[in-house]
mmCIF file of N, CA and C in Angstrom:
data_model
loop_
_atom_site.group_PDB
_atom_site.id
_atom_site.type_symbol
_atom_site.label_atom_id
_atom_site.label_comp_id
_atom_site.label_asym_id
_atom_site.label_seq_id
_atom_site.Cartn_x
_atom_site.Cartn_y
_atom_site.Cartn_z
ATOM 1 N N MET A 5 -26.545 20.580 4.959
ATOM 2 C CA MET A 5 -25.645 19.472 4.615
ATOM 3 C C MET A 5 -24.214 19.998 4.509
ATOM 4 N N ASP A 6 -23.346 19.538 5.396
ATOM 5 C CA ASP A 6 -21.961 19.996 5.389
ATOM 6 C C ASP A 6 -21.133 19.063 4.510
ATOM 7 N N VAL A 7 -20.675 19.583 3.383
ATOM 8 C CA VAL A 7 -19.918 18.756 2.441
ATOM 9 C C VAL A 7 -18.597 18.294 3.056
ATOM 10 N N GLY A 8 -17.939 19.169 3.801
ATOM 11 C CA GLY A 8 -16.658 18.816 4.415
ATOM 12 C C GLY A 8 -16.793 17.643 5.372
ATOM 13 N N LYS A 9 -17.847 17.664 6.195
ATOM 14 C CA LYS A 9 -18.063 16.572 7.149
ATOM 15 C C LYS A 9 -18.353 15.272 6.401
ATOM 16 N N LEU A 10 -19.109 15.385 5.297
ATOM 17 C CA LEU A 10 -19.439 14.200 4.509
ATOM 18 C C LEU A 10 -18.168 13.583 3.919
ATOM 19 N N LEU A 11 -17.284 14.423 3.395
ATOM 20 C CA LEU A 11 -16.033 13.925 2.814
ATOM 21 C C LEU A 11 -15.174 13.248 3.874
ATOM 22 N N ILE A 12 -15.129 13.834 5.073
ATOM 23 C CA ILE A 12 -14.338 13.237 6.161
ATOM 24 C C ILE A 12 -14.913 11.879 6.542
ATOM 25 N N ASP A 13 -16.253 11.798 6.636
ATOM 26 C CA ASP A 13 -16.888 10.520 6.982
ATOM 27 C C ASP A 13 -16.559 9.461 5.939
ATOM 28 N N ILE A 14 -16.622 9.842 4.654
ATOM 29 C CA ILE A 14 -16.340 8.885 3.577
ATOM 30 C C ILE A 14 -14.881 8.433 3.628
ATOM 31 N N SER A 15 -13.964 9.376 3.851
ATOM 32 C CA SER A 15 -12.542 9.026 3.874
ATOM 33 C C SER A 15 -12.217 8.126 5.065
ATOM 34 N N VAL A 16 -12.824 8.409 6.225
ATOM 35 C CA VAL A 16 -12.596 7.577 7.410
ATOM 36 C C VAL A 16 -13.147 6.176 7.182
ATOM 37 N N PHE A 17 -14.358 6.101 6.619
ATOM 38 C CA PHE A 17 -14.963 4.801 6.333
ATOM 39 C C PHE A 17 -14.099 4.028 5.340
ATOM 40 N N GLY A 18 -13.627 4.699 4.296
ATOM 41 C CA GLY A 18 -12.779 4.052 3.302
ATOM 42 C C GLY A 18 -11.479 3.559 3.917
ATOM 43 N N PHE A 19 -10.924 4.352 4.835
ATOM 44 C CA PHE A 19 -9.668 3.968 5.488
ATOM 45 C C PHE A 19 -9.850 2.694 6.305
ATOM 46 N N PHE A 20 -10.902 2.658 7.133
ATOM 47 C CA PHE A 20 -11.141 1.474 7.956
ATOM 48 C C PHE A 20 -11.500 0.267 7.095
ATOM 49 N N TYR A 21 -12.229 0.501 6.003
ATOM 50 C CA TYR A 21 -12.590 -0.589 5.090
ATOM 51 C C TYR A 21 -11.331 -1.185 4.471
ATOM 52 N N PHE A 22 -10.385 -0.310 4.086
ATOM 53 C CA PHE A 22 -9.124 -0.759 3.495
ATOM 54 C C PHE A 22 -8.314 -1.563 4.507
ATOM 55 N N ILE A 23 -8.238 -1.094 5.750
ATOM 56 C CA ILE A 23 -7.518 -1.810 6.804
ATOM 57 C C ILE A 23 -8.164 -3.167 7.055
ATOM 58 N N ALA A 24 -9.505 -3.200 7.069
ATOM 59 C CA ALA A 24 -10.219 -4.459 7.297
ATOM 60 C C ALA A 24 -9.922 -5.450 6.176
ATOM 61 N N LEU A 25 -9.871 -4.964 4.943
ATOM 62 C CA LEU A 25 -9.562 -5.840 3.811
ATOM 63 C C LEU A 25 -8.147 -6.401 3.946
ATOM 64 N N LEU A 26 -7.192 -5.551 4.320
ATOM 65 C CA LEU A 26 -5.809 -6.009 4.482
ATOM 66 C C LEU A 26 -5.716 -7.059 5.585
ATOM 67 N N ALA A 27 -6.382 -6.806 6.708
ATOM 68 C CA ALA A 27 -6.349 -7.747 7.826
ATOM 69 C C ALA A 27 -6.999 -9.066 7.429
ATOM 70 N N TYR A 28 -8.130 -8.995 6.733
ATOM 71 C CA TYR A 28 -8.832 -10.213 6.306
ATOM 72 C C TYR A 28 -7.954 -11.019 5.358
ATOM 73 N N ASP A 29 -7.312 -10.334 4.409
ATOM 74 C CA ASP A 29 -6.453 -11.023 3.448
ATOM 75 C C ASP A 29 -5.244 -11.629 4.154
ATOM 76 N N HIS A 30 -4.726 -10.927 5.175
ATOM 77 C CA HIS A 30 -3.542 -11.414 5.888
ATOM 78 C C HIS A 30 -3.869 -12.662 6.698
ATOM 79 N N PHE A 31 -5.019 -12.648 7.389
ATOM 80 C CA PHE A 31 -5.358 -13.763 8.280
ATOM 81 C C PHE A 31 -6.016 -14.922 7.549
ATOM 82 N N PHE A 32 -6.858 -14.624 6.549
ATOM 83 C CA PHE A 32 -7.637 -15.684 5.907
ATOM 84 C C PHE A 32 -7.170 -15.999 4.488
ATOM 85 N N GLY A 33 -6.338 -15.133 3.902
ATOM 86 C CA GLY A 33 -5.877 -15.357 2.536
ATOM 87 C C GLY A 33 -5.077 -16.648 2.413
ATOM 88 N N GLU A 34 -4.161 -16.895 3.382
ATOM 89 C CA GLU A 34 -3.340 -18.104 3.327
ATOM 90 C C GLU A 34 -4.203 -19.355 3.461
ATOM 91 N N LYS A 35 -5.193 -19.315 4.362
ATOM 92 C CA LYS A 35 -6.074 -20.466 4.556
ATOM 93 C C LYS A 35 -6.849 -20.757 3.275
ATOM 94 N N LEU A 36 -7.325 -19.697 2.620
ATOM 95 C CA LEU A 36 -8.082 -19.882 1.383
ATOM 96 C C LEU A 36 -7.194 -20.500 0.314
ATOM 97 N N GLN A 37 -5.948 -20.058 0.217
ATOM 98 C CA GLN A 37 -5.025 -20.618 -0.773
ATOM 99 C C GLN A 37 -4.751 -22.084 -0.471
ATOM 100 N N LEU A 38 -4.607 -22.435 0.809
ATOM 101 C CA LEU A 38 -4.368 -23.830 1.177
ATOM 102 C C LEU A 38 -5.574 -24.680 0.808
ATOM 103 N N GLU A 39 -6.780 -24.172 1.064
ATOM 104 C CA GLU A 39 -7.994 -24.922 0.733
ATOM 105 C C GLU A 39 -8.093 -25.123 -0.773
ATOM 106 N N ARG A 40 -7.750 -24.091 -1.540
ATOM 107 C CA ARG A 40 -7.814 -24.212 -2.995
ATOM 108 C C ARG A 40 -6.821 -25.253 -3.487
ATOM 109 N N SER A 41 -5.584 -25.231 -2.976
ATOM 110 C CA SER A 41 -4.565 -26.179 -3.430
ATOM 111 C C SER A 41 -4.946 -27.602 -3.036
ATOM 112 N N SER A 42 -5.496 -27.787 -1.837
ATOM 113 C CA SER A 42 -5.895 -29.124 -1.406
ATOM 114 C C SER A 42 -7.079 -29.601 -2.237
ATOM 115 N N ALA A 43 -7.979 -28.686 -2.595
ATOM 116 C CA ALA A 43 -9.126 -29.054 -3.429
ATOM 117 C C ALA A 43 -8.641 -29.496 -4.806
ATOM 118 N N LYS A 44 -7.630 -28.822 -5.340
ATOM 119 C CA LYS A 44 -7.078 -29.210 -6.641
ATOM 120 C C LYS A 44 -6.454 -30.601 -6.550
ATOM 121 N N GLN A 45 -5.769 -30.889 -5.448
ATOM 122 C CA GLN A 45 -5.150 -32.206 -5.287
ATOM 123 C C GLN A 45 -6.219 -33.288 -5.232
ATOM 124 N N VAL A 46 -7.323 -33.022 -4.550
ATOM 125 C CA VAL A 46 -8.416 -33.996 -4.455
ATOM 126 C C VAL A 46 -8.989 -34.254 -5.842
ATOM 127 N N VAL A 47 -9.180 -33.189 -6.617
ATOM 128 C CA VAL A 47 -9.717 -33.340 -7.975
ATOM 129 C C VAL A 47 -8.750 -34.157 -8.824
ATOM 130 N N ASN A 48 -7.457 -33.884 -8.696
ATOM 131 C CA ASN A 48 -6.466 -34.631 -9.470
ATOM 132 C C ASN A 48 -6.473 -36.108 -9.086
ATOM 133 N N LYS A 49 -6.631 -36.403 -7.798
ATOM 134 C CA LYS A 49 -6.676 -37.799 -7.350
ATOM 135 C C LYS A 49 -7.894 -38.501 -7.945
ATOM 136 N N LYS A 50 -9.035 -37.814 -7.953
ATOM 137 C CA LYS A 50 -10.251 -38.406 -8.520
ATOM 138 C C LYS A 50 -10.050 -38.692 -10.003
ATOM 139 N N ARG A 51 -9.432 -37.766 -10.713
ATOM 140 C CA ARG A 51 -9.184 -37.968 -12.142
ATOM 141 C C ARG A 51 -8.229 -39.139 -12.347
ATOM 142 N N GLY A 52 -7.200 -39.218 -11.499
ATOM 143 C CA GLY A 52 -6.222 -40.294 -11.648
ATOM 144 C C GLY A 52 -6.832 -41.654 -11.373
ATOM 145 N N SER A 53 -7.721 -41.763 -10.391
ATOM 146 C CA SER A 53 -8.316 -43.049 -10.040
ATOM 147 C C SER A 53 -9.344 -43.471 -11.078
ATOM 148 N N SER A 54 -9.959 -42.518 -11.760
ATOM 149 C CA SER A 54 -10.998 -42.848 -12.738
ATOM 150 C C SER A 54 -10.386 -43.443 -13.998
ATOM 151 N N THR A 55 -9.129 -43.118 -14.285
ATOM 152 C CA THR A 55 -8.516 -43.634 -15.521
ATOM 153 C C THR A 55 -8.135 -45.097 -15.353
#
């Protein structure tokens, strides 16, 4: 078992995982925020109509 090779594999995997997270947040983060804000507006409308 080569410890050095294992550390390199872990660091490379962590690097790509970090890049994937950044890309996912960049492309889908805004859409998720828009969906959340629109969902809040729908809930507020339902509350307003019920009163």
